[in-house]
PDB file of C-alpha atoms in Angstrom:
ATOM      1  CA  MET A   6    -166.939 126.877  38.858  1.00 49.00           C
ATOM      2  CA  HIS A   7    -163.942 125.285  40.540  1.00 53.00           C
ATOM      3  CA  SER A   8    -161.098 127.334  39.083  1.00 47.00           C
ATOM      4  CA  CYS A   9    -159.564 127.788  42.532  1.00 58.00           C
ATOM      5  CA  ILE A  10    -158.219 124.246  42.201  1.00 44.00           C
ATOM      6  CA  ARG A  11    -156.019 125.388  39.358  1.00 40.00           C
ATOM      7  CA  ARG A  12    -154.973 128.849  40.548  1.00 42.00           C
ATOM      8  CA  CYS A  13    -154.068 128.239  44.210  1.00 44.00           C
ATOM      9  CA  PRO A  14    -151.792 128.775  45.996  1.00 40.00           C
ATOM     10  CA  VAL A  15    -150.852 132.247  44.740  1.00 40.00           C
ATOM     11  CA  THR A  16    -147.886 134.171  46.127  1.00 39.00           C
ATOM     12  CA  VAL A  17    -147.501 137.909  46.327  1.00 39.00           C
ATOM     13  CA  ALA A  18    -144.056 137.508  44.767  1.00 38.00           C
ATOM     14  CA  LEU A  19    -145.647 136.073  41.632  1.00 35.00           C
ATOM     15  CA  VAL A  20    -148.189 138.874  41.548  1.00 37.00           C
ATOM     16  CA  ALA A  21    -145.370 141.424  41.844  1.00 37.00           C
ATOM     17  CA  VAL A  22    -143.570 139.903  38.868  1.00 34.00           C
ATOM     18  CA  LEU A  23    -146.755 139.998  36.821  1.00 34.00           C
ATOM     19  CA  ALA A  24    -147.389 143.600  37.793  1.00 36.00           C
ATOM     20  CA  ILE A  25    -143.874 144.603  36.716  1.00 34.00           C
ATOM     21  CA  THR A  26    -144.017 142.819  33.374  1.00 36.00           C
ATOM     22  CA  ALA A  27    -147.591 143.828  32.495  1.00 40.00           C
ATOM     23  CA  PRO A  28    -146.645 147.264  31.084  1.00 40.00           C
ATOM     24  CA  LEU A  29    -144.164 145.591  28.755  1.00 40.00           C
ATOM     25  CA  ARG A  30    -147.133 143.815  27.167  1.00 42.00           C
ATOM     26  CA  GLY A  31    -149.124 147.025  26.813  1.00 45.00           C
ATOM     27  CA  GLN A  32    -151.490 146.249  29.701  1.00 49.00           C
ATOM     28  CA  GLN A  33    -151.037 149.392  31.794  1.00 48.00           C
ATOM     29  CA  ASP A  34    -154.818 149.653  32.253  1.00 55.00           C
ATOM     30  CA  ASN A  35    -155.127 146.038  33.533  1.00 55.00           C
ATOM     31  CA  PRO A  36    -153.405 145.871  36.941  1.00 57.00           C
ATOM     32  CA  VAL A  37    -152.942 142.441  38.487  1.00 51.00           C
ATOM     33  CA  TYR A  38    -154.330 141.996  41.974  1.00 59.00           C
ATOM     34  CA  VAL A  39    -154.908 139.249  44.528  1.00 65.00           C
ATOM     35  CA  ASP A  40    -158.609 138.500  44.939  1.00 76.00           C
ATOM     36  CA  ASP A  41    -158.362 138.093  48.688  1.00 82.00           C
ATOM     37  CA  SER A  42    -161.041 138.780  51.275  1.00 87.00           C
ATOM     38  CA  PRO A  43    -160.273 140.055  54.791  1.00 91.00           C
ATOM     39  CA  GLN A  44    -163.857 139.234  55.763  1.00 95.00           C
ATOM     40  CA  ALA A  45    -163.429 135.613  54.668  1.00 95.00           C
ATOM     41  CA  TRP A  46    -160.133 135.388  56.534  1.00 95.00           C
ATOM     42  CA  GLU A  47    -161.781 136.642  59.729  1.00 96.00           C
ATOM     43  CA  LEU A  48    -164.647 134.134  59.336  1.00 97.00           C
ATOM     44  CA  PHE A  49    -162.178 131.313  58.762  1.00 97.00           C
ATOM     45  CA  ARG A  50    -160.207 132.194  61.892  1.00 96.00           C
ATOM     46  CA  ARG A  51    -163.422 132.344  63.940  1.00 97.00           C
ATOM     47  CA  ALA A  52    -164.492 128.949  62.578  1.00 97.00           C
ATOM     48  CA  ALA A  53    -161.138 127.421  63.511  1.00 95.00           C
ATOM     49  CA  ASP A  54    -161.455 128.798  67.043  1.00 95.00           C
ATOM     50  CA  GLN A  55    -165.037 127.549  67.425  1.00 96.00           C
ATOM     51  CA  SER A  56    -164.182 124.030  66.193  1.00 92.00           C
ATOM     52  CA  ARG A  57    -162.571 123.250  69.549  1.00 88.00           C
ATOM     53  CA  ASP A  58    -165.602 123.897  71.753  1.00 91.00           C
ATOM     54  CA  ASN A  59    -168.614 124.651  69.557  1.00 96.00           C
ATOM     55  CA  THR A  60    -168.708 122.406  66.493  1.00 96.00           C
ATOM     56  CA  ALA A  61    -172.199 123.537  65.478  1.00 96.00           C
ATOM     57  CA  GLU A  62    -171.036 127.157  65.211  1.00 97.00           C
ATOM     58  CA  ALA A  63    -167.871 126.076  63.404  1.00 97.00           C
ATOM     59  CA  VAL A  64    -170.001 124.178  60.888  1.00 97.00           C
ATOM     60  CA  ARG A  65    -172.210 127.244  60.379  1.00 98.00           C
ATOM     61  CA  LEU A  66    -169.213 129.489  59.741  1.00 98.00           C
ATOM     62  CA  TYR A  67    -167.478 127.043  57.430  1.00 98.00           C
ATOM     63  CA  GLN A  68    -170.681 126.651  55.434  1.00 98.00           C
ATOM     64  CA  GLU A  69    -171.051 130.425  55.192  1.00 98.00           C
ATOM     65  CA  LEU A  70    -167.552 130.524  53.721  1.00 98.00           C
ATOM     66  CA  LEU A  71    -168.396 127.833  51.167  1.00 98.00           C
ATOM     67  CA  ASP A  72    -171.658 129.528  50.219  1.00 97.00           C
ATOM     68  CA  ASP A  73    -170.414 133.120  49.947  1.00 96.00           C
ATOM     69  CA  PHE A  74    -166.615 133.153  49.586  1.00 96.00           C
ATOM     70  CA  ALA A  75    -165.613 129.837  47.975  1.00 95.00           C
ATOM     71  CA  LEU A  76    -163.341 131.309  45.296  1.00 94.00           C
ATOM     72  CA  LYS A  77    -161.904 134.164  47.334  1.00 95.00           C
ATOM     73  CA  LEU A  78    -158.326 133.900  48.596  1.00 95.00           C
ATOM     74  CA  ILE A  79    -157.123 133.788  52.200  1.00 94.00           C
ATOM     75  CA  PRO A  80    -153.665 133.194  53.700  1.00 93.00           C
ATOM     76  CA  VAL A  81    -152.401 129.631  53.640  1.00 90.00           C
ATOM     77  CA  ARG A  82    -151.286 129.893  57.286  1.00 85.00           C
ATOM     78  CA  GLU A  83    -151.592 132.373  60.116  1.00 82.00           C
ATOM     79  CA  ASN A  84    -147.889 133.221  60.001  1.00 80.00           C
ATOM     80  CA  GLU A  85    -147.651 133.351  56.178  1.00 77.00           C
ATOM     81  CA  PRO A  86    -149.837 136.304  55.168  1.00 72.00           C
ATOM     82  CA  ASP A  87    -148.176 136.636  51.754  1.00 80.00           C
ATOM     83  CA  GLN A  88    -149.180 133.209  50.418  1.00 89.00           C
ATOM     84  CA  PHE A  89    -152.791 132.525  49.527  1.00 92.00           C
ATOM     85  CA  GLN A  90    -155.175 129.661  48.844  1.00 93.00           C
ATOM     86  CA  CYS A  91    -158.817 129.731  47.862  1.00 94.00           C
ATOM     87  CA  VAL A  92    -161.348 129.560  50.675  1.00 97.00           C
ATOM     88  CA  ARG A  93    -162.958 126.363  49.430  1.00 97.00           C
ATOM     89  CA  LEU A  94    -159.754 124.351  49.623  1.00 96.00           C
ATOM     90  CA  ARG A  95    -158.894 125.668  53.063  1.00 96.00           C
ATOM     91  CA  VAL A  96    -162.357 124.844  54.394  1.00 97.00           C
ATOM     92  CA  LEU A  97    -162.332 121.332  52.924  1.00 97.00           C
ATOM     93  CA  HIS A  98    -158.900 120.646  54.388  1.00 96.00           C
ATOM     94  CA  ALA A  99    -160.038 121.916  57.796  1.00 97.00           C
ATOM     95  CA  LEU A 100    -163.128 119.695  57.780  1.00 97.00           C
ATOM     96  CA  GLN A 101    -161.290 116.617  56.544  1.00 96.00           C
ATOM     97  CA  GLY A 102    -158.577 117.104  59.140  1.00 95.00           C
ATOM     98  CA  ASP A 103    -160.957 116.791  62.105  1.00 96.00           C
ATOM     99  CA  ALA A 104    -163.011 113.575  62.246  1.00 96.00           C
ATOM    100  CA  ASN A 105    -165.473 114.865  64.862  1.00 95.00           C
ATOM    101  CA  LEU A 106    -166.021 118.140  63.039  1.00 97.00           C
ATOM    102  CA  LEU A 107    -166.490 116.356  59.717  1.00 97.00           C
ATOM    103  CA  GLU A 108    -169.068 114.013  61.234  1.00 97.00           C
ATOM    104  CA  ARG A 109    -171.009 116.958  62.669  1.00 97.00           C
ATOM    105  CA  TYR A 110    -170.754 118.845  59.389  1.00 98.00           C
ATOM    106  CA  ARG A 111    -172.140 115.924  57.395  1.00 98.00           C
ATOM    107  CA  LEU A 112    -174.950 115.414  59.893  1.00 97.00           C
ATOM    108  CA  ILE A 113    -176.018 119.062  59.657  1.00 97.00           C
ATOM    109  CA  GLN A 114    -175.548 119.621  55.915  1.00 98.00           C
ATOM    110  CA  THR A 115    -176.734 116.355  54.335  1.00 98.00           C
ATOM    111  CA  ALA A 116    -180.407 117.329  54.234  1.00 98.00           C
ATOM    112  CA  GLU A 117    -179.705 120.525  52.286  1.00 98.00           C
ATOM    113  CA  ALA A 118    -177.280 118.633  50.076  1.00 98.00           C
ATOM    114  CA  GLN A 119    -179.997 116.113  49.233  1.00 98.00           C
ATOM    115  CA  ARG A 120    -182.383 118.952  48.380  1.00 98.00           C
ATOM    116  CA  LEU A 121    -179.828 120.366  45.937  1.00 98.00           C
ATOM    117  CA  LEU A 122    -179.323 116.927  44.409  1.00 98.00           C
ATOM    118  CA  ASP A 123    -183.066 116.422  43.985  1.00 98.00           C
ATOM    119  CA  ALA A 124    -183.253 119.836  42.289  1.00 98.00           C
ATOM    120  CA  GLU A 125    -180.378 118.778  39.970  1.00 97.00           C
ATOM    121  CA  ARG A 126    -178.268 121.733  41.089  1.00 98.00           C
ATOM    122  CA  LEU A 127    -175.123 119.675  40.718  1.00 98.00           C
ATOM    123  CA  GLU A 128    -172.556 122.465  40.457  1.00 97.00           C
ATOM    124  CA  ASP A 129    -173.945 124.261  43.512  1.00 98.00           C
ATOM    125  CA  LEU A 130    -173.947 121.020  45.468  1.00 98.00           C
ATOM    126  CA  ALA A 131    -170.433 120.031  44.444  1.00 98.00           C
ATOM    127  CA  MET A 132    -169.048 123.454  45.262  1.00 97.00           C
ATOM    128  CA  THR A 133    -170.753 123.988  48.621  1.00 98.00           C
ATOM    129  CA  ARG A 134    -171.426 120.554  50.173  1.00 98.00           C
ATOM    130  CA  SER A 135    -169.131 118.109  48.405  1.00 98.00           C
ATOM    131  CA  LEU A 136    -168.223 116.233  51.605  1.00 98.00           C
ATOM    132  CA  THR A 137    -171.763 114.919  52.094  1.00 98.00           C
ATOM    133  CA  GLU A 138    -172.980 111.696  50.445  1.00 98.00           C
ATOM    134  CA  PRO A 139    -175.196 113.618  47.986  1.00 98.00           C
ATOM    135  CA  GLY A 140    -172.094 115.709  47.302  1.00 98.00           C
ATOM    136  CA  LEU A 141    -170.253 112.583  46.190  1.00 98.00           C
ATOM    137  CA  GLU A 142    -173.101 111.753  43.829  1.00 98.00           C
ATOM    138  CA  ALA A 143    -172.850 115.252  42.340  1.00 98.00           C
ATOM    139  CA  LEU A 144    -169.091 114.938  41.859  1.00 98.00           C
ATOM    140  CA  LEU A 145    -169.472 111.618  40.034  1.00 98.00           C
ATOM    141  CA  MET A 146    -172.354 112.873  37.888  1.00 98.00           C
ATOM    142  CA  LEU A 147    -170.435 116.003  36.897  1.00 98.00           C
ATOM    143  CA  ALA A 148    -167.343 113.940  36.105  1.00 98.00           C
ATOM    144  CA  GLN A 149    -169.369 111.590  33.905  1.00 98.00           C
ATOM    145  CA  ARG A 150    -171.015 114.524  32.125  1.00 98.00           C
ATOM    146  CA  ASP A 151    -167.665 116.144  31.377  1.00 98.00           C
ATOM    147  CA  LEU A 152    -166.095 112.832  30.367  1.00 98.00           C
ATOM    148  CA  GLU A 153    -168.892 112.160  27.887  1.00 97.00           C
ATOM    149  CA  SER A 154    -168.462 115.697  26.517  1.00 98.00           C
ATOM    150  CA  ALA A 155    -164.698 115.175  26.041  1.00 97.00           C
ATOM    151  CA  ARG A 156    -163.855 117.730  28.752  1.00 98.00           C
ATOM    152  CA  PHE A 157    -161.282 115.387  30.210  1.00 98.00           C
ATOM    153  CA  TRP A 158    -159.376 117.795  32.430  1.00 98.00           C
ATOM    154  CA  MET A 159    -162.629 119.035  33.945  1.00 98.00           C
ATOM    155  CA  ALA A 160    -163.658 115.438  34.598  1.00 98.00           C
ATOM    156  CA  LEU A 161    -160.337 114.746  36.319  1.00 98.00           C
ATOM    157  CA  SER A 162    -160.804 117.807  38.502  1.00 97.00           C
ATOM    158  CA  TRP A 163    -164.152 116.518  39.822  1.00 98.00           C
ATOM    159  CA  LEU A 164    -162.729 113.006  40.156  1.00 98.00           C
ATOM    160  CA  ASP A 165    -159.732 114.177  42.173  1.00 97.00           C
ATOM    161  CA  GLN A 166    -162.215 115.377  44.786  1.00 97.00           C
ATOM    162  CA  ALA A 167    -164.357 112.251  44.616  1.00 98.00           C
ATOM    163  CA  LEU A 168    -161.389 109.934  45.144  1.00 98.00           C
ATOM    164  CA  THR A 169    -160.714 111.376  48.620  1.00 96.00           C
ATOM    165  CA  HIS A 170    -164.379 111.423  49.647  1.00 97.00           C
ATOM    166  CA  PRO A 171    -165.264 109.679  52.942  1.00 96.00           C
ATOM    167  CA  ASP A 172    -168.180 107.792  51.320  1.00 97.00           C
ATOM    168  CA  LEU A 173    -166.313 106.455  48.294  1.00 97.00           C
ATOM    169  CA  ALA A 174    -166.376 102.633  48.343  1.00 96.00           C
ATOM    170  CA  GLY A 175    -167.517  99.583  46.403  1.00 96.00           C
ATOM    171  CA  ARG A 176    -169.125 100.138  43.018  1.00 95.00           C
ATOM    172  CA  ARG A 177    -168.935 103.905  43.304  1.00 97.00           C
ATOM    173  CA  ALA A 178    -165.198 103.679  43.926  1.00 98.00           C
ATOM    174  CA  ALA A 179    -164.855 101.398  40.912  1.00 98.00           C
ATOM    175  CA  HIS A 180    -166.839 103.814  38.757  1.00 97.00           C
ATOM    176  CA  ALA A 181    -164.720 106.765  39.929  1.00 98.00           C
ATOM    177  CA  TRP A 182    -161.424 105.006  39.270  1.00 98.00           C
ATOM    178  CA  TYR A 183    -162.611 103.755  35.877  1.00 98.00           C
ATOM    179  CA  MET A 184    -163.586 107.268  34.804  1.00 98.00           C
ATOM    180  CA  THR A 185    -160.216 108.476  36.061  1.00 98.00           C
ATOM    181  CA  GLY A 186    -158.472 105.870  33.927  1.00 97.00           C
ATOM    182  CA  LEU A 187    -160.513 106.812  30.864  1.00 97.00           C
ATOM    183  CA  ALA A 188    -159.938 110.555  31.246  1.00 98.00           C
ATOM    184  CA  ALA A 189    -156.235 110.038  31.944  1.00 97.00           C
ATOM    185  CA  HIS A 190    -155.960 107.900  28.817  1.00 96.00           C
ATOM    186  CA  HIS A 191    -157.440 110.640  26.648  1.00 96.00           C
ATOM    187  CA  VAL A 192    -155.018 113.295  27.943  1.00 96.00           C
ATOM    188  CA  ASN A 193    -151.996 110.974  27.809  1.00 95.00           C
ATOM    189  CA  GLN A 194    -151.482 110.815  31.563  1.00 96.00           C
ATOM    190  CA  THR A 195    -150.064 107.294  31.579  1.00 93.00           C
ATOM    191  CA  ALA A 196    -148.993 107.300  35.242  1.00 96.00           C
ATOM    192  CA  GLN A 197    -152.476 108.351  36.356  1.00 97.00           C
ATOM    193  CA  GLN A 198    -154.040 105.736  34.098  1.00 96.00           C
ATOM    194  CA  ALA A 199    -151.794 103.057  35.604  1.00 96.00           C
ATOM    195  CA  ALA A 200    -152.674 104.206  39.123  1.00 97.00           C
ATOM    196  CA  ALA A 201    -156.372 103.944  38.270  1.00 97.00           C
ATOM    197  CA  ARG A 202    -155.911 100.399  36.980  1.00 96.00           C
ATOM    198  CA  GLU A 203    -154.021  99.415  40.136  1.00 97.00           C
ATOM    199  CA  ALA A 204    -156.736 100.879  42.354  1.00 97.00           C
ATOM    200  CA  LEU A 205    -159.414  98.992  40.403  1.00 97.00           C
ATOM    201  CA  ALA A 206    -157.498  95.730  40.764  1.00 96.00           C
ATOM    202  CA  LYS A 207    -157.442  96.200  44.550  1.00 96.00           C
ATOM    203  CA  LEU A 208    -161.243  96.534  44.593  1.00 96.00           C
ATOM    204  CA  GLY A 209    -161.648  92.869  43.610  1.00 94.00           C
ATOM    205  CA  SER A 210    -164.933  91.922  41.991  1.00 94.00           C
ATOM    206  CA  ASP A 211    -166.190  95.528  42.023  1.00 94.00           C
ATOM    207  CA  GLY A 212    -163.338  96.627  39.822  1.00 95.00           C
ATOM    208  CA  ALA A 213    -162.612  93.517  37.724  1.00 95.00           C
ATOM    209  CA  VAL A 214    -164.743  94.387  34.705  1.00 94.00           C
ATOM    210  CA  PHE A 215    -163.322  97.912  34.620  1.00 96.00           C
ATOM    211  CA  VAL A 216    -159.761  96.554  34.707  1.00 96.00           C
ATOM    212  CA  GLN A 217    -160.568  94.499  31.631  1.00 94.00           C
ATOM    213  CA  GLN A 218    -161.959  97.532  29.835  1.00 94.00           C
ATOM    214  CA  LEU A 219    -158.898  99.665  30.632  1.00 93.00           C
ATOM    215  CA  ASP A 220    -156.618  96.855  29.494  1.00 93.00           C
ATOM    216  CA  ALA A 221    -158.557  96.581  26.247  1.00 92.00           C
ATOM    217  CA  LEU A 222    -158.233 100.323  25.726  1.00 88.00           C
ATOM    218  CA  ALA A 223    -154.488 100.181  26.330  1.00 83.00           C
ATOM    219  CA  ALA A 224    -154.143  97.214  23.949  1.00 84.00           C
ATOM    220  CA  ASP A 225    -155.923  99.116  21.172  1.00 77.00           C
ATOM    221  CA  VAL A 226    -153.461 101.986  21.533  1.00 64.00           C
ATOM    222  CA  GLN A 227    -150.455  99.658  21.394  1.00 56.00           C
ATOM    223  CA  THR A 228    -151.683  97.791  18.297  1.00 48.00           C
ATOM    224  CA  PRO A 229    -150.120  99.237  15.109  1.00 43.00           C
TER     225      PRO A 229
END
């Protein structure tokens, strides 16, 4: 559902190399192409223009992009048409980069996000309205589900988004960092595990018990 996190940005130069080497692997009938969308690019540019004077319209356009074009590719910048990033990442960056626009977005979209959460449509919620408070709940629930199913990289992908969420604080922050430490431990990402422990320590009483559990996990690994 969120493969754009792994495949973006994509450059035309890389695509050209793949296209040249594909015949050498006997893939003449499988041309490589960039899954871009001129329509999405036009909507994104309109949303950026509207964000200055008409935040409600900007929110509507950005949400249309998240609903209908999330995994399509658009240029990274106006003056760099040959480098691409998935729509979802560009929209999230645009919303997070404007405090007033983000506040308006959350005000407008939280009700629908709560409806999706109540209907247990977690993937839809996380993909389309992750910056709302119900969106944070979906990210954490999906991360816990994947962690418990030993899909550690998937869990870390959801957690990476949760850790920059505007509503992450207190016990939810402690839970997110603890899951990050656990998943990082299982995929041997020691630096990420150490960063999770440090973040938990800074949370004080909310993170203390999780620090102890991560330390116990690390001690078990170090014991012959």
